[in-house]
RNA sequence: UGGGGUAUGGGGUAAUUGGCAGCCCGACGGAUUCUGGCUCCGUUAGUCUAGGUUCGAGUCCUAGUACCCCAGCCA
């Protein structure tokens, strides 16, 4: 087990409880915008938001931040809920910022009445120019000082739909010279006639993120509003708005932590959407995508993702976690849970020349009981057919074995897993020198793989007469495109559709299909493979970084 | 350019708040093994820089440096 990473948020909440800051209450929320699918970065936020609530006996609600009708769709709401549940968290309620549009509107009028908000008739470019720049002063809008009655009248007419999109906005009246650009009279409402997926055409003015977020937290009774570092500059505004309003309860407090980034992939919604749109990947759930659906499809257990996020913890340092670290959690989990089956990716025929035949002259078929998972006896055993013609992995045989090659070679004895010891006698190649058949003799005294002699290797095998055909897709390019440690988010750009290599002619034991319920199986010695949803016969490598054969090559070299 | 943040081995992350720099990932070496897997043991290597305070500094002070965020009617 790993040492839990530092978690300043946990410490913060604990201190709050000791001091009764919120009366000992803890409530968080996970507030995604429903404009895309959740990815690995969200998994960390979810783990933090739900995890903190769970740990302190509080509540965490899912709240869809749906204040922008142009980009949001209900399709995404459904996927977000499903993905959170897949990760293993329960959402007591699915809330929406749009539930609070009426209250938000009322509070806007309240601010206008107190001279703290005004309607600005200028267009977007003008307002932007007047905001000034870093170290440059802002310019006050000519409409900044109009009276409350006029503001109220204009604002109501904005809501009534009297003005064109973009022609007017409601702004908070704060300070056009503030060092923090967020406080230079930020926009509260904009006119936008897009159709909202929940409120339909009821509204033509929509609150901005800043005007909606803190108030939504307050309405829901959130105590700890946890978000990522880039909202740090928004916190003074968050506090300013809440400070002006007659809130129903305690003021929530925003705390920021670093977002999760991974090497060799990107988590920008824009760029992920581009990959889907231009056909580089087959969709949001393509196993090469860092979306939760993609990872699930790839065979990453939710438990492993959660453990990884917990281990990463919360800090305020921007960093990029290595994909290897994530996958070490995936391997740890899979090693404990995945069913083991034998399969060969590059089959080569192996004939046992001294294998007996029955009365009719057919080769005898013998059955061996082999553990489904040697680490977990509860997973039981399965019966595997063995006969005189087998398939073994081509790489498990060497006509001229290099140093440190311990597997099959002429004159050498190895164990067939769970079956017999076997000694290679000779082999055949075709005209081009390609291996076509290996011949060997077995030792009947080593039944079940038990023998008096030590052998250096144990091979996996498949009975030729019983084998089923499978296909295996290799998606490794996604993660191997960039060199380890290279600080890049460009890996996906290097990927093209051709990087998906499908190996056909692979063979597996028939019991492979029994293991499909578990989604991920370990092909003995070949690593972890997940079933592809497109076909029960198509598998892809789950833990992509660990190309076992490459590792073997390295050890040999 | 103004403001706000962050700096600890190759990648991450701790250090009882001034007291032996620990852990995870990786790499390397070894042991074990009916998966060249798993497991176990070991090795490697670090406090951004320069000063200062102190018996003692990752921690405090001063001055630098690097990186991240902010000038959407996105969130």
mmCIF file of N, CA, C and O (backbone and C1' of nucleotides) in Angstrom, chain A residues 3 6 65 67 122 124 128 131 133-135 166 179 190 192 209 231 318 321 335 340 375 404 406-407 415 418 448-449 522 524-525 546, chain B residues 1-8 11-14 22-27 33-39 68-75:
data_model
loop_
_atom_site.group_PDB
_atom_site.id
_atom_site.type_symbol
_atom_site.label_atom_id
_atom_site.label_comp_id
_atom_site.label_asym_id
_atom_site.label_seq_id
_atom_site.Cartn_x
_atom_site.Cartn_y
_atom_site.Cartn_z
ATOM 1 N N UNK A 3 1.743 5.285 0.666
ATOM 2 C CA UNK A 3 1.467 6.338 1.638
ATOM 3 C C UNK A 3 0.531 7.347 1.001
ATOM 4 O O UNK A 3 0.753 7.764 -0.114
ATOM 5 N N UNK A 6 -0.050 13.991 0.425
ATOM 6 C CA UNK A 6 -0.482 15.109 1.264
ATOM 7 C C UNK A 6 -1.839 15.592 0.812
ATOM 8 O O UNK A 6 -2.164 15.538 -0.353
ATOM 9 N N UNK A 65 -23.497 22.864 -14.156
ATOM 10 C CA UNK A 65 -23.323 24.309 -14.288
ATOM 11 C C UNK A 65 -23.814 24.725 -15.675
ATOM 12 O O UNK A 65 -23.017 24.918 -16.595
ATOM 13 N N UNK A 67 -25.188 27.388 -17.348
ATOM 14 C CA UNK A 67 -25.526 28.793 -17.520
ATOM 15 C C UNK A 67 -25.269 29.295 -18.926
ATOM 16 O O UNK A 67 -25.450 30.470 -19.201
ATOM 17 N N UNK A 122 -22.870 49.204 -24.082
ATOM 18 C CA UNK A 122 -21.766 49.085 -25.041
ATOM 19 C C UNK A 122 -21.601 47.644 -25.524
ATOM 20 O O UNK A 122 -22.031 46.703 -24.885
ATOM 21 N N UNK A 124 -19.354 44.295 -26.876
ATOM 22 C CA UNK A 124 -18.325 43.450 -26.277
ATOM 23 C C UNK A 124 -16.914 44.000 -26.472
ATOM 24 O O UNK A 124 -16.103 44.027 -25.554
ATOM 25 N N UNK A 128 -14.372 45.310 -23.563
ATOM 26 C CA UNK A 128 -13.090 44.638 -23.438
ATOM 27 C C UNK A 128 -11.939 45.642 -23.482
ATOM 28 O O UNK A 128 -11.000 45.569 -22.688
ATOM 29 N N UNK A 131 -11.563 47.631 -20.345
ATOM 30 C CA UNK A 131 -11.124 46.918 -19.151
ATOM 31 C C UNK A 131 -9.651 47.197 -18.868
ATOM 32 O O UNK A 131 -9.172 47.005 -17.769
ATOM 33 N N UNK A 133 -5.522 46.640 -19.195
ATOM 34 C CA UNK A 133 -4.685 45.441 -19.289
ATOM 35 C C UNK A 133 -3.851 45.299 -18.044
ATOM 36 O O UNK A 133 -3.990 46.074 -17.102
ATOM 37 N N UNK A 134 -2.982 44.306 -18.037
ATOM 38 C CA UNK A 134 -2.118 44.095 -16.886
ATOM 39 C C UNK A 134 -1.239 45.325 -16.710
ATOM 40 O O UNK A 134 -0.452 45.672 -17.583
ATOM 41 N N UNK A 135 -1.403 45.999 -15.608
ATOM 42 C CA UNK A 135 -0.610 47.187 -15.361
ATOM 43 C C UNK A 135 -1.155 48.423 -16.050
ATOM 44 O O UNK A 135 -0.626 49.518 -15.896
ATOM 45 N N UNK A 166 -26.421 40.512 -27.252
ATOM 46 C CA UNK A 166 -25.139 41.193 -27.229
ATOM 47 C C UNK A 166 -25.218 42.706 -27.155
ATOM 48 O O UNK A 166 -24.200 43.378 -27.066
ATOM 49 N N UNK A 179 -6.438 45.811 -9.398
ATOM 50 C CA UNK A 179 -5.315 45.036 -9.928
ATOM 51 C C UNK A 179 -5.780 43.689 -10.463
ATOM 52 O O UNK A 179 -5.205 43.141 -11.402
ATOM 53 N N UNK A 190 -25.824 38.343 -19.699
ATOM 54 C CA UNK A 190 -25.724 38.684 -21.110
ATOM 55 C C UNK A 190 -27.010 38.232 -21.796
ATOM 56 O O UNK A 190 -27.684 37.301 -21.340
ATOM 57 N N UNK A 192 -28.894 36.407 -24.623
ATOM 58 C CA UNK A 192 -28.532 35.293 -25.506
ATOM 59 C C UNK A 192 -29.795 34.479 -25.765
ATOM 60 O O UNK A 192 -30.405 33.962 -24.848
ATOM 61 N N UNK A 209 -20.784 32.574 -15.232
ATOM 62 C CA UNK A 209 -20.275 31.650 -14.224
ATOM 63 C C UNK A 209 -20.129 32.328 -12.866
ATOM 64 O O UNK A 209 -20.592 31.819 -11.843
ATOM 65 N N UNK A 231 -9.268 29.038 -10.961
ATOM 66 C CA UNK A 231 -10.338 29.887 -10.453
ATOM 67 C C UNK A 231 -9.898 30.728 -9.263
ATOM 68 O O UNK A 231 -10.705 31.405 -8.639
ATOM 69 N N UNK A 318 1.104 22.845 -9.704
ATOM 70 C CA UNK A 318 0.768 22.306 -11.015
ATOM 71 C C UNK A 318 1.743 21.209 -11.367
ATOM 72 O O UNK A 318 2.951 21.412 -11.301
ATOM 73 N N UNK A 321 1.115 14.034 -13.807
ATOM 74 C CA UNK A 321 1.385 12.684 -13.325
ATOM 75 C C UNK A 321 1.781 11.797 -14.505
ATOM 76 O O UNK A 321 1.282 11.976 -15.603
ATOM 77 N N UNK A 335 -4.246 -7.432 -11.387
ATOM 78 C CA UNK A 335 -3.512 -8.616 -10.962
ATOM 79 C C UNK A 335 -4.300 -9.389 -9.909
ATOM 80 O O UNK A 335 -4.262 -10.616 -9.864
ATOM 81 N N UNK A 340 -7.313 -15.522 -15.573
ATOM 82 C CA UNK A 340 -6.187 -15.878 -16.431
ATOM 83 C C UNK A 340 -6.672 -16.875 -17.488
ATOM 84 O O UNK A 340 -7.412 -17.802 -17.177
ATOM 85 N N UNK A 375 -3.629 -16.242 -7.652
ATOM 86 C CA UNK A 375 -3.547 -15.406 -6.456
ATOM 87 C C UNK A 375 -4.821 -15.490 -5.628
ATOM 88 O O UNK A 375 -4.891 -14.982 -4.525
ATOM 89 N N UNK A 404 20.459 -15.895 -22.417
ATOM 90 C CA UNK A 404 19.375 -15.533 -21.515
ATOM 91 C C UNK A 404 17.988 -15.805 -22.087
ATOM 92 O O UNK A 404 16.989 -15.335 -21.567
ATOM 93 N N UNK A 406 15.319 -18.438 -22.235
ATOM 94 C CA UNK A 406 15.100 -19.642 -21.448
ATOM 95 C C UNK A 406 14.002 -20.542 -21.984
ATOM 96 O O UNK A 406 13.705 -21.574 -21.423
ATOM 97 N N UNK A 407 13.348 -20.096 -23.064
ATOM 98 C CA UNK A 407 12.189 -20.858 -23.514
ATOM 99 C C UNK A 407 12.586 -21.950 -24.515
ATOM 100 O O UNK A 407 13.723 -22.392 -24.542
ATOM 101 N N UNK A 415 8.271 -26.348 -19.569
ATOM 102 C CA UNK A 415 6.992 -26.828 -19.084
ATOM 103 C C UNK A 415 5.869 -26.146 -19.857
ATOM 104 O O UNK A 415 5.942 -24.946 -20.135
ATOM 105 N N UNK A 418 0.640 -26.175 -16.587
ATOM 106 C CA UNK A 418 -0.422 -27.043 -16.093
ATOM 107 C C UNK A 418 -0.519 -28.382 -16.788
ATOM 108 O O UNK A 418 -1.399 -29.171 -16.489
ATOM 109 N N UNK A 448 0.467 -32.736 -15.282
ATOM 110 C CA UNK A 448 0.074 -31.614 -14.423
ATOM 111 C C UNK A 448 1.185 -30.583 -14.292
ATOM 112 O O UNK A 448 1.056 -29.596 -13.571
ATOM 113 N N UNK A 449 2.273 -30.822 -15.030
ATOM 114 C CA UNK A 449 3.353 -29.845 -14.988
ATOM 115 C C UNK A 449 4.316 -30.071 -13.835
ATOM 116 O O UNK A 449 5.185 -29.257 -13.571
ATOM 117 N N UNK A 522 -6.393 -11.746 -18.207
ATOM 118 C CA UNK A 522 -4.965 -11.730 -18.460
ATOM 119 C C UNK A 522 -4.657 -12.937 -19.323
ATOM 120 O O UNK A 522 -4.935 -14.064 -18.945
ATOM 121 N N UNK A 524 -2.195 -15.345 -20.250
ATOM 122 C CA UNK A 524 -0.977 -15.734 -19.543
ATOM 123 C C UNK A 524 0.263 -15.155 -20.213
ATOM 124 O O UNK A 524 0.484 -15.349 -21.390
ATOM 125 N N UNK A 525 1.036 -14.452 -19.475
ATOM 126 C CA UNK A 525 2.320 -13.911 -19.914
ATOM 127 C C UNK A 525 2.220 -12.841 -20.986
ATOM 128 O O UNK A 525 3.218 -12.206 -21.297
ATOM 129 N N UNK A 546 2.938 -1.333 -20.916
ATOM 130 C CA UNK A 546 3.742 -2.494 -20.582
ATOM 131 C C UNK A 546 3.715 -3.505 -21.702
ATOM 132 O O UNK A 546 3.062 -4.534 -21.612
ATOM 133 P P U B 1 7.927 42.417 -18.039
ATOM 134 O "O5'" U B 1 7.019 43.486 -17.225
ATOM 135 C "C5'" U B 1 7.207 44.891 -17.298
ATOM 136 C "C4'" U B 1 5.861 45.562 -17.340
ATOM 137 C "C3'" U B 1 4.916 45.184 -16.209
ATOM 138 O "O3'" U B 1 5.131 46.010 -15.085
ATOM 139 C "C1'" U B 1 3.770 45.085 -18.306
ATOM 140 P P G B 2 5.403 45.340 -13.632
ATOM 141 O "O5'" G B 2 3.964 45.314 -12.939
ATOM 142 C "C5'" G B 2 3.407 46.507 -12.393
ATOM 143 C "C4'" G B 2 1.963 46.279 -12.021
ATOM 144 C "C3'" G B 2 1.702 45.131 -11.071
ATOM 145 O "O3'" G B 2 1.909 45.487 -9.714
ATOM 146 C "C1'" G B 2 0.229 44.962 -12.895
ATOM 147 P P G B 3 2.367 44.347 -8.671
ATOM 148 O "O5'" G B 3 1.091 43.413 -8.568
ATOM 149 C "C5'" G B 3 -0.124 43.924 -8.029
ATOM 150 C "C4'" G B 3 -1.226 42.917 -8.181
ATOM 151 C "C3'" G B 3 -0.983 41.557 -7.565
ATOM 152 O "O3'" G B 3 -1.181 41.548 -6.167
ATOM 153 C "C1'" G B 3 -1.864 41.269 -9.736
ATOM 154 P P G B 4 -0.337 40.507 -5.265
ATOM 155 O "O5'" G B 4 -1.054 39.131 -5.594
ATOM 156 C "C5'" G B 4 -2.465 38.999 -5.463
ATOM 157 C "C4'" G B 4 -2.911 37.683 -6.031
ATOM 158 C "C3'" G B 4 -2.171 36.474 -5.500
ATOM 159 O "O3'" G B 4 -2.647 36.086 -4.232
ATOM 160 C "C1'" G B 4 -2.361 36.319 -7.848
ATOM 161 P P G B 5 -1.686 35.162 -3.304
ATOM 162 O "O5'" G B 5 -1.684 33.818 -4.148
ATOM 163 C "C5'" G B 5 -0.649 32.900 -3.982
ATOM 164 C "C4'" G B 5 -0.819 31.798 -4.992
ATOM 165 C "C3'" G B 5 0.253 30.745 -4.921
ATOM 166 O "O3'" G B 5 -0.075 29.779 -3.935
ATOM 167 C "C1'" G B 5 0.040 31.467 -7.154
ATOM 168 P P U B 6 1.075 29.371 -2.881
ATOM 169 O "O5'" U B 6 1.968 28.413 -3.777
ATOM 170 C "C5'" U B 6 1.357 27.356 -4.498
ATOM 171 C "C4'" U B 6 2.336 26.750 -5.452
ATOM 172 C "C3'" U B 6 3.709 26.465 -4.898
ATOM 173 O "O3'" U B 6 3.699 25.287 -4.121
ATOM 174 C "C1'" U B 6 3.906 27.454 -7.031
ATOM 175 P P A B 7 5.052 24.863 -3.366
ATOM 176 O "O5'" A B 7 5.911 24.352 -4.585
ATOM 177 C "C5'" A B 7 7.221 23.860 -4.366
ATOM 178 C "C4'" A B 7 7.941 23.768 -5.685
ATOM 179 C "C3'" A B 7 9.414 23.440 -5.547
ATOM 180 O "O3'" A B 7 9.857 22.710 -6.680
ATOM 181 C "C1'" A B 7 9.170 25.571 -6.507
ATOM 182 P P U B 8 9.724 21.154 -6.716
ATOM 183 O "O5'" U B 8 10.574 20.768 -5.431
ATOM 184 C "C5'" U B 8 11.972 21.020 -5.394
ATOM 185 C "C4'" U B 8 12.619 20.151 -4.366
ATOM 186 C "C3'" U B 8 12.626 18.660 -4.678
ATOM 187 O "O3'" U B 8 13.689 18.317 -5.546
ATOM 188 C "C1'" U B 8 11.948 18.984 -2.447
ATOM 189 P P G B 11 12.342 15.352 -12.843
ATOM 190 O "O5'" G B 11 11.081 14.386 -12.951
ATOM 191 C "C5'" G B 11 10.358 14.258 -14.176
ATOM 192 C "C4'" G B 11 9.050 13.559 -13.923
ATOM 193 C "C3'" G B 11 8.212 14.167 -12.811
ATOM 194 O "O3'" G B 11 7.446 15.257 -13.280
ATOM 195 C "C1'" G B 11 8.361 11.831 -12.490
ATOM 196 P P G B 12 6.934 16.350 -12.221
ATOM 197 O "O5'" G B 12 5.904 15.515 -11.372
ATOM 198 C "C5'" G B 12 5.607 15.882 -10.049
ATOM 199 C "C4'" G B 12 4.749 14.814 -9.427
ATOM 200 C "C3'" G B 12 4.405 15.070 -7.981
ATOM 201 O "O3'" G B 12 3.288 15.939 -7.872
ATOM 202 C "C1'" G B 12 5.204 12.866 -8.208
ATOM 203 P P U B 13 3.364 17.174 -6.899
ATOM 204 O "O5'" U B 13 3.356 16.476 -5.469
ATOM 205 C "C5'" U B 13 2.240 15.697 -5.063
ATOM 206 C "C4'" U B 13 2.609 14.824 -3.899
ATOM 207 C "C3'" U B 13 3.006 15.548 -2.624
ATOM 208 O "O3'" U B 13 1.850 15.932 -1.890
ATOM 209 C "C1'" U B 13 4.532 13.779 -3.056
ATOM 210 P P A B 14 2.014 16.875 -0.620
ATOM 211 O "O5'" A B 14 2.625 15.873 0.471
ATOM 212 C "C5'" A B 14 3.241 16.393 1.610
ATOM 213 C "C4'" A B 14 3.639 15.255 2.515
ATOM 214 C "C3'" A B 14 4.306 15.722 3.796
ATOM 215 O "O3'" A B 14 3.348 16.050 4.772
ATOM 216 C "C1'" A B 14 5.584 13.991 2.800
ATOM 217 P P G B 22 15.404 9.830 4.442
ATOM 218 O "O5'" G B 22 14.112 8.929 4.320
ATOM 219 C "C5'" G B 22 13.534 8.339 5.476
ATOM 220 C "C4'" G B 22 12.034 8.361 5.380
ATOM 221 C "C3'" G B 22 11.439 7.663 4.161
ATOM 222 O "O3'" G B 22 11.374 6.250 4.296
ATOM 223 C "C1'" G B 22 10.394 9.746 4.460
ATOM 224 P P C B 23 11.381 5.339 2.978
ATOM 225 O "O5'" C B 23 9.960 5.613 2.327
ATOM 226 C "C5'" C B 23 8.766 5.181 2.973
ATOM 227 C "C4'" C B 23 7.554 5.601 2.178
ATOM 228 C "C3'" C B 23 7.509 5.121 0.741
ATOM 229 O "O3'" C B 23 7.037 3.793 0.621
ATOM 230 C "C1'" C B 23 6.954 7.419 0.817
ATOM 231 P P C B 24 7.441 2.936 -0.676
ATOM 232 O "O5'" C B 24 6.571 3.593 -1.849
ATOM 233 C "C5'" C B 24 5.160 3.437 -1.850
ATOM 234 C "C4'" C B 24 4.565 4.163 -3.039
ATOM 235 C "C3'" C B 24 5.140 3.795 -4.404
ATOM 236 O "O3'" C B 24 4.591 2.600 -4.919
ATOM 237 C "C1'" C B 24 4.996 6.139 -4.223
ATOM 238 P P C B 25 5.436 1.737 -5.936
ATOM 239 O "O5'" C B 25 5.509 2.640 -7.239
ATOM 240 C "C5'" C B 25 4.337 2.904 -8.007
ATOM 241 C "C4'" C B 25 4.672 3.784 -9.182
ATOM 242 C "C3'" C B 25 5.820 3.305 -10.062
ATOM 243 O "O3'" C B 25 5.418 2.307 -10.977
ATOM 244 C "C1'" C B 25 6.102 5.596 -9.608
ATOM 245 P P G B 26 6.443 1.144 -11.350
ATOM 246 O "O5'" G B 26 7.623 1.935 -12.078
ATOM 247 C "C5'" G B 26 7.386 2.577 -13.310
ATOM 248 C "C4'" G B 26 8.602 3.361 -13.731
ATOM 249 C "C3'" G B 26 9.891 2.567 -13.892
ATOM 250 O "O3'" G B 26 9.945 1.903 -15.137
ATOM 251 C "C1'" G B 26 10.331 4.584 -12.728
ATOM 252 P P A B 27 10.732 0.504 -15.258
ATOM 253 O "O5'" A B 27 12.248 0.963 -15.065
ATOM 254 C "C5'" A B 27 12.862 1.811 -16.015
ATOM 255 C "C4'" A B 27 14.257 2.164 -15.572
ATOM 256 C "C3'" A B 27 15.127 0.974 -15.170
ATOM 257 O "O3'" A B 27 15.724 0.346 -16.284
ATOM 258 C "C1'" A B 27 15.268 2.653 -13.514
ATOM 259 P P U B 33 11.484 -21.152 -5.648
ATOM 260 O "O5'" U B 33 10.240 -20.743 -6.535
ATOM 261 C "C5'" U B 33 8.932 -20.688 -5.954
ATOM 262 C "C4'" U B 33 7.964 -20.081 -6.938
ATOM 263 C "C3'" U B 33 7.913 -20.766 -8.303
ATOM 264 O "O3'" U B 33 7.070 -21.898 -8.282
ATOM 265 C "C1'" U B 33 8.026 -18.405 -8.572
ATOM 266 P P C B 34 7.577 -23.290 -8.878
ATOM 267 O "O5'" C B 34 6.749 -23.452 -10.243
ATOM 268 C "C5'" C B 34 7.242 -22.857 -11.430
ATOM 269 C "C4'" C B 34 6.093 -22.500 -12.343
ATOM 270 C "C3'" C B 34 4.955 -21.765 -11.664
ATOM 271 O "O3'" C B 34 4.413 -20.836 -12.593
ATOM 272 C "C1'" C B 34 4.135 -23.669 -12.754
ATOM 273 P P U B 35 4.828 -19.310 -12.399
ATOM 274 O "O5'" U B 35 4.264 -18.711 -13.760
ATOM 275 C "C5'" U B 35 4.477 -19.410 -14.980
ATOM 276 C "C4'" U B 35 4.410 -18.426 -16.121
ATOM 277 C "C3'" U B 35 5.316 -17.202 -15.929
ATOM 278 O "O3'" U B 35 5.783 -16.789 -17.202
ATOM 279 C "C1'" U B 35 3.067 -16.522 -16.119
ATOM 280 P P G B 36 7.345 -16.804 -17.519
ATOM 281 O "O5'" G B 36 7.881 -15.369 -17.111
ATOM 282 C "C5'" G B 36 8.435 -15.122 -15.830
ATOM 283 C "C4'" G B 36 9.356 -13.943 -15.915
ATOM 284 C "C3'" G B 36 8.699 -12.703 -16.513
ATOM 285 O "O3'" G B 36 9.375 -11.537 -16.013
ATOM 286 C "C1'" G B 36 10.427 -13.425 -17.924
ATOM 287 P P G B 37 8.902 -10.860 -14.667
ATOM 288 O "O5'" G B 37 7.312 -10.864 -14.682
ATOM 289 C "C5'" G B 37 6.592 -10.016 -15.565
ATOM 290 C "C4'" G B 37 5.121 -10.096 -15.231
ATOM 291 C "C3'" G B 37 4.762 -9.667 -13.807
ATOM 292 O "O3'" G B 37 4.556 -8.274 -13.716
ATOM 293 C "C1'" G B 37 3.758 -11.754 -14.283
ATOM 294 P P C B 38 5.073 -7.507 -12.435
ATOM 295 O "O5'" C B 38 4.304 -8.234 -11.243
ATOM 296 C "C5'" C B 38 2.900 -8.075 -11.087
ATOM 297 C "C4'" C B 38 2.401 -8.937 -9.956
ATOM 298 C "C3'" C B 38 3.080 -8.709 -8.613
ATOM 299 O "O3'" C B 38 2.553 -7.588 -7.931
ATOM 300 C "C1'" C B 38 2.930 -11.021 -9.029
ATOM 301 P P U B 39 3.496 -6.695 -7.049
ATOM 302 O "O5'" U B 39 3.994 -7.704 -5.928
ATOM 303 C "C5'" U B 39 3.071 -8.273 -5.002
ATOM 304 C "C4'" U B 39 3.795 -9.249 -4.105
ATOM 305 C "C3'" U B 39 5.032 -8.683 -3.423
ATOM 306 O "O3'" U B 39 4.701 -7.950 -2.254
ATOM 307 C "C1'" U B 39 5.552 -10.789 -4.377
ATOM 308 P P C B 68 4.564 28.506 -18.233
ATOM 309 O "O5'" C B 68 3.382 28.371 -17.172
ATOM 310 C "C5'" C B 68 2.797 27.095 -16.916
ATOM 311 C "C4'" C B 68 1.740 27.223 -15.851
ATOM 312 C "C3'" C B 68 0.684 28.287 -16.101
ATOM 313 O "O3'" C B 68 -0.333 27.831 -16.970
ATOM 314 C "C1'" C B 68 1.464 28.478 -13.884
ATOM 315 P P C B 69 -1.118 28.899 -17.891
ATOM 316 O "O5'" C B 69 -2.056 29.640 -16.838
ATOM 317 C "C5'" C B 69 -3.099 28.930 -16.172
ATOM 318 C "C4'" C B 69 -3.813 29.854 -15.223
ATOM 319 C "C3'" C B 69 -4.301 31.165 -15.819
ATOM 320 O "O3'" C B 69 -5.528 31.003 -16.506
ATOM 321 C "C1'" C B 69 -3.204 31.604 -13.780
ATOM 322 P P C B 70 -5.834 31.925 -17.764
ATOM 323 O "O5'" C B 70 -6.179 33.316 -17.082
ATOM 324 C "C5'" C B 70 -7.364 33.467 -16.299
ATOM 325 C "C4'" C B 70 -7.425 34.856 -15.736
ATOM 326 C "C3'" C B 70 -7.317 35.981 -16.755
ATOM 327 O "O3'" C B 70 -8.569 36.246 -17.366
ATOM 328 C "C1'" C B 70 -5.910 36.438 -14.902
ATOM 329 P P A B 71 -8.653 36.497 -18.917
ATOM 330 O "O5'" A B 71 -8.385 38.072 -19.029
ATOM 331 C "C5'" A B 71 -9.317 38.989 -18.482
ATOM 332 C "C4'" A B 71 -9.148 40.345 -19.119
ATOM 333 C "C3'" A B 71 -9.132 40.353 -20.644
ATOM 334 O "O3'" A B 71 -10.432 40.357 -21.167
ATOM 335 C "C1'" A B 71 -7.345 41.644 -19.830
ATOM 336 P P G B 72 -10.725 39.686 -22.583
ATOM 337 O "O5'" G B 72 -11.210 38.193 -22.239
ATOM 338 C "C5'" G B 72 -12.236 37.972 -21.327
ATOM 339 C "C4'" G B 72 -13.567 37.856 -22.064
ATOM 340 C "C3'" G B 72 -14.767 37.644 -21.160
ATOM 341 O "O3'" G B 72 -15.905 38.230 -21.780
ATOM 342 C "C1'" G B 72 -14.607 35.885 -22.720
ATOM 343 P P C B 73 -16.447 39.588 -21.273
ATOM 344 O "O5'" C B 73 -18.008 39.277 -21.390
ATOM 345 C "C5'" C B 73 -18.592 38.334 -20.547
ATOM 346 C "C4'" C B 73 -19.800 37.722 -21.226
ATOM 347 C "C3'" C B 73 -19.477 36.977 -22.506
ATOM 348 O "O3'" C B 73 -20.409 35.909 -22.626
ATOM 349 C "C1'" C B 73 -20.975 38.709 -22.970
ATOM 350 P P C B 74 -19.926 34.515 -23.323
ATOM 351 O "O5'" C B 74 -18.612 34.102 -22.550
ATOM 352 C "C5'" C B 74 -18.671 33.390 -21.349
ATOM 353 C "C4'" C B 74 -18.415 31.932 -21.604
ATOM 354 C "C3'" C B 74 -18.501 31.038 -20.403
ATOM 355 O "O3'" C B 74 -19.833 30.703 -20.127
ATOM 356 C "C1'" C B 74 -16.553 30.545 -21.646
ATOM 357 P P A B 75 -20.384 30.809 -18.639
ATOM 358 O "O5'" A B 75 -19.713 29.561 -17.909
ATOM 359 C "C5'" A B 75 -19.930 28.235 -18.387
ATOM 360 C "C4'" A B 75 -18.855 27.347 -17.824
ATOM 361 C "C3'" A B 75 -18.717 27.382 -16.310
ATOM 362 O "O3'" A B 75 -19.632 26.514 -15.678
ATOM 363 C "C1'" A B 75 -16.586 27.661 -17.283
#
